[in-house]
PDB file of N, CA and C in Angstrom:
ATOM      1  N   UNK A   1      24.047  19.071  27.836  1.00 50.00           N
ATOM      2  CA  UNK A   1      23.082  18.026  27.478  1.00 50.00           C
ATOM      3  C   UNK A   1      22.010  18.617  26.591  1.00 50.00           C
ATOM      4  N   UNK A   2      21.811  17.815  25.539  1.00 52.00           N
ATOM      5  CA  UNK A   2      20.795  18.069  24.615  1.00 52.00           C
ATOM      6  C   UNK A   2      19.448  17.716  24.982  1.00 52.00           C
ATOM      7  N   UNK A   3      18.347  18.585  24.781  1.00 50.00           N
ATOM      8  CA  UNK A   3      16.948  18.109  24.925  1.00 50.00           C
ATOM      9  C   UNK A   3      16.247  18.099  23.830  1.00 50.00           C
ATOM     10  N   UNK A   4      15.277  17.353  23.738  1.00 51.00           N
ATOM     11  CA  UNK A   4      14.513  17.393  22.624  1.00 51.00           C
ATOM     12  C   UNK A   4      13.359  18.193  22.796  1.00 51.00           C
ATOM     13  N   UNK A   5      12.748  18.947  21.872  1.00 49.00           N
ATOM     14  CA  UNK A   5      11.681  19.745  21.905  1.00 49.00           C
ATOM     15  C   UNK A   5      10.231  18.772  21.803  1.00 49.00           C
ATOM     16  N   UNK A   6       9.630  19.127  22.763  1.00 46.00           N
ATOM     17  CA  UNK A   6       8.240  18.301  22.909  1.00 46.00           C
ATOM     18  C   UNK A   6       7.104  19.163  22.162  1.00 46.00           C
ATOM     19  N   UNK A   7       6.401  18.474  21.177  1.00 51.00           N
ATOM     20  CA  UNK A   7       5.334  19.235  20.857  1.00 51.00           C
ATOM     21  C   UNK A   7       4.280  18.181  20.269  1.00 51.00           C
ATOM     22  N   UNK A   8       2.969  18.835  20.503  1.00 57.00           N
ATOM     23  CA  UNK A   8       1.889  17.860  20.317  1.00 57.00           C
ATOM     24  C   UNK A   8       1.407  18.143  18.880  1.00 57.00           C
ATOM     25  N   UNK A   9       1.125  17.011  18.149  1.00 65.00           N
ATOM     26  CA  UNK A   9       0.641  17.179  16.844  1.00 65.00           C
ATOM     27  C   UNK A   9      -0.946  17.123  16.967  1.00 65.00           C
ATOM     28  N   UNK A  10      -1.401  18.118  16.299  1.00 63.00           N
ATOM     29  CA  UNK A  10      -3.063  18.195  16.147  1.00 63.00           C
ATOM     30  C   UNK A  10      -3.651  16.939  15.635  1.00 63.00           C
ATOM     31  N   UNK A  11      -4.336  16.235  16.323  1.00 74.00           N
ATOM     32  CA  UNK A  11      -4.914  15.096  15.881  1.00 74.00           C
ATOM     33  C   UNK A  11      -6.345  15.631  14.864  1.00 74.00           C
ATOM     34  N   UNK A  12      -6.576  14.773  14.088  1.00 82.00           N
ATOM     35  CA  UNK A  12      -7.780  15.168  13.205  1.00 82.00           C
ATOM     36  C   UNK A  12      -8.656  13.968  13.018  1.00 82.00           C
ATOM     37  N   UNK A  13      -9.976  14.395  12.800  1.00 88.00           N
ATOM     38  CA  UNK A  13     -11.056  13.280  12.501  1.00 88.00           C
ATOM     39  C   UNK A  13     -11.675  13.769  11.408  1.00 88.00           C
ATOM     40  N   UNK A  14     -11.530  13.060  10.204  1.00 88.00           N
ATOM     41  CA  UNK A  14     -12.270  13.172   9.014  1.00 88.00           C
ATOM     42  C   UNK A  14     -13.784  13.071   9.245  1.00 88.00           C
ATOM     43  N   UNK A  15     -14.366  14.144   8.796  1.00 88.00           N
ATOM     44  CA  UNK A  15     -15.821  14.410   8.884  1.00 88.00           C
ATOM     45  C   UNK A  15     -16.506  14.634   7.585  1.00 88.00           C
ATOM     46  N   UNK A  16     -17.765  14.401   7.291  1.00 88.00           N
ATOM     47  CA  UNK A  16     -18.311  14.795   5.976  1.00 88.00           C
ATOM     48  C   UNK A  16     -18.159  13.698   4.854  1.00 88.00           C
ATOM     49  N   UNK A  17     -18.197  14.146   3.726  1.00 92.00           N
ATOM     50  CA  UNK A  17     -18.171  13.223   2.518  1.00 92.00           C
ATOM     51  C   UNK A  17     -16.815  13.128   2.139  1.00 92.00           C
ATOM     52  N   UNK A  18     -15.812  12.180   2.445  1.00 93.00           N
ATOM     53  CA  UNK A  18     -14.633  12.109   2.077  1.00 93.00           C
ATOM     54  C   UNK A  18     -14.382  11.880   0.543  1.00 93.00           C
ATOM     55  N   UNK A  19     -15.297  11.290  -0.208  1.00 94.00           N
ATOM     56  CA  UNK A  19     -15.255  11.072  -1.448  1.00 94.00           C
ATOM     57  C   UNK A  19     -15.285  12.520  -2.218  1.00 94.00           C
ATOM     58  N   UNK A  20     -16.045  13.626  -1.803  1.00 94.00           N
ATOM     59  CA  UNK A  20     -15.902  14.952  -2.218  1.00 94.00           C
ATOM     60  C   UNK A  20     -14.682  15.660  -1.829  1.00 94.00           C
ATOM     61  N   UNK A  21     -14.358  15.498  -0.778  1.00 95.00           N
ATOM     62  CA  UNK A  21     -13.131  16.256  -0.048  1.00 95.00           C
ATOM     63  C   UNK A  21     -11.839  15.645  -0.843  1.00 95.00           C
ATOM     64  N   UNK A  22     -11.924  14.184  -1.215  1.00 95.00           N
ATOM     65  CA  UNK A  22     -10.641  13.955  -1.806  1.00 95.00           C
ATOM     66  C   UNK A  22     -10.598  14.262  -3.220  1.00 95.00           C
ATOM     67  N   UNK A  23     -11.695  14.380  -4.088  1.00 95.00           N
ATOM     68  CA  UNK A  23     -11.759  14.857  -5.298  1.00 95.00           C
ATOM     69  C   UNK A  23     -11.380  16.169  -5.405  1.00 95.00           C
ATOM     70  N   UNK A  24     -11.711  17.106  -4.194  1.00 95.00           N
ATOM     71  CA  UNK A  24     -11.354  18.586  -4.204  1.00 95.00           C
ATOM     72  C   UNK A  24      -9.964  18.728  -3.922  1.00 95.00           C
ATOM     73  N   UNK A  25      -9.323  17.826  -3.082  1.00 96.00           N
ATOM     74  CA  UNK A  25      -7.825  18.073  -2.690  1.00 96.00           C
ATOM     75  C   UNK A  25      -7.132  17.481  -3.961  1.00 96.00           C
ATOM     76  N   UNK A  26      -7.408  16.456  -4.728  1.00 96.00           N
ATOM     77  CA  UNK A  26      -6.661  16.395  -5.928  1.00 96.00           C
ATOM     78  C   UNK A  26      -6.775  17.345  -7.028  1.00 96.00           C
ATOM     79  N   UNK A  27      -7.843  18.066  -6.973  1.00 96.00           N
ATOM     80  CA  UNK A  27      -7.826  19.228  -7.896  1.00 96.00           C
ATOM     81  C   UNK A  27      -7.021  20.318  -7.412  1.00 96.00           C
ATOM     82  N   UNK A  28      -6.774  20.653  -6.063  1.00 95.00           N
ATOM     83  CA  UNK A  28      -5.914  21.601  -5.592  1.00 95.00           C
ATOM     84  C   UNK A  28      -4.439  21.054  -5.651  1.00 95.00           C
ATOM     85  N   UNK A  29      -4.178  19.675  -5.466  1.00 97.00           N
ATOM     86  CA  UNK A  29      -2.940  19.153  -5.486  1.00 97.00           C
ATOM     87  C   UNK A  29      -2.870  17.831  -6.337  1.00 97.00           C
ATOM     88  N   UNK A  30      -2.578  18.119  -7.560  1.00 97.00           N
ATOM     89  CA  UNK A  30      -2.524  16.981  -8.547  1.00 97.00           C
ATOM     90  C   UNK A  30      -1.574  15.898  -8.294  1.00 97.00           C
ATOM     91  N   UNK A  31      -0.717  16.185  -7.549  1.00 97.00           N
ATOM     92  CA  UNK A  31       0.418  15.325  -7.150  1.00 97.00           C
ATOM     93  C   UNK A  31      -0.022  14.110  -6.229  1.00 97.00           C
ATOM     94  N   UNK A  32      -1.280  14.447  -5.678  1.00 97.00           N
ATOM     95  CA  UNK A  32      -1.929  13.311  -4.746  1.00 97.00           C
ATOM     96  C   UNK A  32      -2.578  12.164  -5.624  1.00 97.00           C
ATOM     97  N   UNK A  33      -2.268  10.976  -5.168  1.00 97.00           N
ATOM     98  CA  UNK A  33      -2.992   9.971  -5.926  1.00 97.00           C
ATOM     99  C   UNK A  33      -4.094   9.459  -5.211  1.00 97.00           C
ATOM    100  N   UNK A  34      -4.849   8.510  -5.944  1.00 96.00           N
ATOM    101  CA  UNK A  34      -5.811   7.878  -5.202  1.00 96.00           C
ATOM    102  C   UNK A  34      -5.528   7.177  -4.071  1.00 96.00           C
ATOM    103  N   UNK A  35      -4.393   6.491  -4.080  1.00 96.00           N
ATOM    104  CA  UNK A  35      -3.721   5.646  -3.000  1.00 96.00           C
ATOM    105  C   UNK A  35      -3.229   6.643  -1.950  1.00 96.00           C
ATOM    106  N   UNK A  36      -2.795   7.816  -2.055  1.00 97.00           N
ATOM    107  CA  UNK A  36      -2.443   8.692  -1.133  1.00 97.00           C
ATOM    108  C   UNK A  36      -3.646   9.104  -0.321  1.00 97.00           C
ATOM    109  N   UNK A  37      -4.902   9.245  -0.967  1.00 96.00           N
ATOM    110  CA  UNK A  37      -6.246   9.719  -0.325  1.00 96.00           C
ATOM    111  C   UNK A  37      -7.127   8.698   0.075  1.00 96.00           C
ATOM    112  N   UNK A  38      -6.682   7.280  -0.139  1.00 96.00           N
ATOM    113  CA  UNK A  38      -7.403   6.326   0.279  1.00 96.00           C
ATOM    114  C   UNK A  38      -7.477   6.412   2.016  1.00 96.00           C
ATOM    115  N   UNK A  39      -8.694   6.126   2.327  1.00 94.00           N
ATOM    116  CA  UNK A  39      -9.190   6.515   3.950  1.00 94.00           C
ATOM    117  C   UNK A  39     -10.073   5.579   4.333  1.00 94.00           C
ATOM    118  N   UNK A  40      -9.584   5.137   5.696  1.00 92.00           N
ATOM    119  CA  UNK A  40     -10.248   3.939   6.387  1.00 92.00           C
ATOM    120  C   UNK A  40     -10.671   4.574   7.685  1.00 92.00           C
ATOM    121  N   UNK A  41     -11.856   4.616   8.127  1.00 91.00           N
ATOM    122  CA  UNK A  41     -12.357   5.275   9.374  1.00 91.00           C
ATOM    123  C   UNK A  41     -11.625   4.748  10.497  1.00 91.00           C
ATOM    124  N   UNK A  42     -11.076   6.004  11.200  1.00 91.00           N
ATOM    125  CA  UNK A  42     -10.206   5.577  12.546  1.00 91.00           C
ATOM    126  C   UNK A  42      -8.693   5.541  12.095  1.00 91.00           C
ATOM    127  N   UNK A  43      -8.347   5.817  10.785  1.00 94.00           N
ATOM    128  CA  UNK A  43      -7.032   5.707  10.438  1.00 94.00           C
ATOM    129  C   UNK A  43      -6.479   6.988   9.768  1.00 94.00           C
ATOM    130  N   UNK A  44      -6.895   8.257  10.313  1.00 94.00           N
ATOM    131  CA  UNK A  44      -6.764   9.571   9.929  1.00 94.00           C
ATOM    132  C   UNK A  44      -5.140   9.504   9.933  1.00 94.00           C
ATOM    133  N   UNK A  45      -4.420   9.026  10.899  1.00 94.00           N
ATOM    134  CA  UNK A  45      -3.168   9.236  11.040  1.00 94.00           C
ATOM    135  C   UNK A  45      -2.215   8.605   9.773  1.00 94.00           C
ATOM    136  N   UNK A  46      -2.661   7.533   9.269  1.00 96.00           N
ATOM    137  CA  UNK A  46      -2.036   6.964   8.108  1.00 96.00           C
ATOM    138  C   UNK A  46      -2.350   7.873   7.082  1.00 96.00           C
ATOM    139  N   UNK A  47      -3.549   8.503   6.689  1.00 96.00           N
ATOM    140  CA  UNK A  47      -3.841   9.282   5.636  1.00 96.00           C
ATOM    141  C   UNK A  47      -2.874  10.614   5.667  1.00 96.00           C
ATOM    142  N   UNK A  48      -2.900  11.117   6.872  1.00 96.00           N
ATOM    143  CA  UNK A  48      -2.165  12.257   6.934  1.00 96.00           C
ATOM    144  C   UNK A  48      -0.700  12.072   6.760  1.00 96.00           C
ATOM    145  N   UNK A  49      -0.044  10.870   7.115  1.00 97.00           N
ATOM    146  CA  UNK A  49       1.250  10.488   6.989  1.00 97.00           C
ATOM    147  C   UNK A  49       1.676  10.353   5.318  1.00 97.00           C
ATOM    148  N   UNK A  50       0.567   9.788   4.600  1.00 97.00           N
ATOM    149  CA  UNK A  50       0.912   9.662   3.391  1.00 97.00           C
ATOM    150  C   UNK A  50       0.921  11.015   2.545  1.00 97.00           C
ATOM    151  N   UNK A  51       0.030  12.087   2.949  1.00 97.00           N
ATOM    152  CA  UNK A  51      -0.005  13.242   2.364  1.00 97.00           C
ATOM    153  C   UNK A  51       1.159  14.008   2.678  1.00 97.00           C
ATOM    154  N   UNK A  52       1.786  13.840   3.997  1.00 97.00           N
ATOM    155  CA  UNK A  52       3.074  14.591   4.580  1.00 97.00           C
ATOM    156  C   UNK A  52       4.088  14.305   3.293  1.00 97.00           C
ATOM    157  N   UNK A  53       4.233  12.942   3.021  1.00 97.00           N
ATOM    158  CA  UNK A  53       5.156  12.384   2.187  1.00 97.00           C
ATOM    159  C   UNK A  53       5.249  13.075   0.884  1.00 97.00           C
ATOM    160  N   UNK A  54       3.877  12.853   0.306  1.00 97.00           N
ATOM    161  CA  UNK A  54       3.610  13.246  -1.061  1.00 97.00           C
ATOM    162  C   UNK A  54       3.852  14.678  -1.313  1.00 97.00           C
ATOM    163  N   UNK A  55       3.209  15.443  -0.338  1.00 97.00           N
ATOM    164  CA  UNK A  55       3.321  16.929  -0.512  1.00 97.00           C
ATOM    165  C   UNK A  55       4.488  17.643   0.265  1.00 97.00           C
ATOM    166  N   UNK A  56       5.207  16.705   0.753  1.00 98.00           N
ATOM    167  CA  UNK A  56       6.581  17.236   1.525  1.00 98.00           C
ATOM    168  C   UNK A  56       6.120  18.636   2.343  1.00 98.00           C
ATOM    169  N   UNK A  57       5.084  18.255   3.377  1.00 97.00           N
ATOM    170  CA  UNK A  57       4.623  19.130   4.209  1.00 97.00           C
ATOM    171  C   UNK A  57       4.696  18.577   5.581  1.00 97.00           C
ATOM    172  N   UNK A  58       4.606  19.461   6.637  1.00 97.00           N
ATOM    173  CA  UNK A  58       4.596  18.964   8.146  1.00 97.00           C
ATOM    174  C   UNK A  58       3.003  18.718   8.460  1.00 97.00           C
ATOM    175  N   UNK A  59       2.975  17.892   9.376  1.00 95.00           N
ATOM    176  CA  UNK A  59       1.795  17.399  10.117  1.00 95.00           C
ATOM    177  C   UNK A  59       0.567  18.507   9.996  1.00 95.00           C
ATOM    178  N   UNK A  60       0.927  19.449  10.725  1.00 95.00           N
ATOM    179  CA  UNK A  60      -0.017  20.605  11.006  1.00 95.00           C
ATOM    180  C   UNK A  60      -0.412  21.298   9.691  1.00 95.00           C
ATOM    181  N   UNK A  61       0.468  21.246   8.669  1.00 96.00           N
ATOM    182  CA  UNK A  61       0.147  21.930   7.318  1.00 96.00           C
ATOM    183  C   UNK A  61      -0.771  21.087   6.654  1.00 96.00           C
ATOM    184  N   UNK A  62      -0.475  19.649   6.753  1.00 96.00           N
ATOM    185  CA  UNK A  62      -1.523  18.822   6.045  1.00 96.00           C
ATOM    186  C   UNK A  62      -2.925  18.841   6.604  1.00 96.00           C
ATOM    187  N   UNK A  63      -2.930  18.830   7.926  1.00 95.00           N
ATOM    188  CA  UNK A  63      -4.168  19.008   8.766  1.00 95.00           C
ATOM    189  C   UNK A  63      -4.915  20.159   8.285  1.00 95.00           C
ATOM    190  N   UNK A  64      -4.434  21.304   8.055  1.00 95.00           N
ATOM    191  CA  UNK A  64      -4.845  22.596   7.475  1.00 95.00           C
ATOM    192  C   UNK A  64      -5.465  22.463   6.234  1.00 95.00           C
ATOM    193  N   UNK A  65      -4.680  21.725   5.314  1.00 95.00           N
ATOM    194  CA  UNK A  65      -5.127  21.469   3.887  1.00 95.00           C
ATOM    195  C   UNK A  65      -6.359  20.551   3.929  1.00 95.00           C
ATOM    196  N   UNK A  66      -6.575  19.625   4.706  1.00 94.00           N
ATOM    197  CA  UNK A  66      -7.699  18.748   4.919  1.00 94.00           C
ATOM    198  C   UNK A  66      -8.775  19.656   5.266  1.00 94.00           C
ATOM    199  N   UNK A  67      -8.504  20.539   6.444  1.00 93.00           N
ATOM    200  CA  UNK A  67      -9.694  21.241   6.950  1.00 93.00           C
ATOM    201  C   UNK A  67     -10.279  22.170   5.764  1.00 93.00           C
ATOM    202  N   UNK A  68      -9.274  23.012   5.206  1.00 91.00           N
ATOM    203  CA  UNK A  68      -9.870  23.744   4.005  1.00 91.00           C
ATOM    204  C   UNK A  68     -10.596  22.933   2.968  1.00 91.00           C
ATOM    205  N   UNK A  69     -10.177  21.870   2.640  1.00 89.00           N
ATOM    206  CA  UNK A  69     -10.793  21.046   1.598  1.00 89.00           C
ATOM    207  C   UNK A  69     -12.292  20.629   2.392  1.00 89.00           C
ATOM    208  N   UNK A  70     -12.375  20.494   3.557  1.00 89.00           N
ATOM    209  CA  UNK A  70     -13.761  20.199   4.019  1.00 89.00           C
ATOM    210  C   UNK A  70     -14.460  21.169   4.060  1.00 89.00           C
ATOM    211  N   UNK A  71     -14.103  22.413   4.209  1.00 89.00           N
ATOM    212  CA  UNK A  71     -14.876  23.544   4.304  1.00 89.00           C
ATOM    213  C   UNK A  71     -15.454  23.803   2.718  1.00 89.00           C
ATOM    214  N   UNK A  72     -14.560  23.659   1.863  1.00 87.00           N
ATOM    215  CA  UNK A  72     -14.916  24.082   0.303  1.00 87.00           C
ATOM    216  C   UNK A  72     -16.028  22.820  -0.024  1.00 87.00           C
ATOM    217  N   UNK A  73     -16.037  21.858   0.529  1.00 83.00           N
ATOM    218  CA  UNK A  73     -17.082  20.881   0.081  1.00 83.00           C
ATOM    219  C   UNK A  73     -18.490  20.762   0.884  1.00 83.00           C
ATOM    220  N   UNK A  74     -18.594  21.793   1.711  1.00 83.00           N
ATOM    221  CA  UNK A  74     -19.976  21.801   2.632  1.00 83.00           C
ATOM    222  C   UNK A  74     -21.059  22.046   1.608  1.00 83.00           C
TER     223      UNK A  74
END
């Protein structure tokens, strides 16, 4: 019998100035478009999914990228 691995994806809440953060992220990852980085409050999951696809990275990797961007723009 095959079992599925259960894991919890880290949820993330965008804080601070997303405009500055998205500009920083586009500088670090030029493949990200304005559409990829469009953010509506409470819809972090959609933002992360778009970034996962564009960057070909896993959820946790994208969350870490966003967190680093947040720290750089403080």
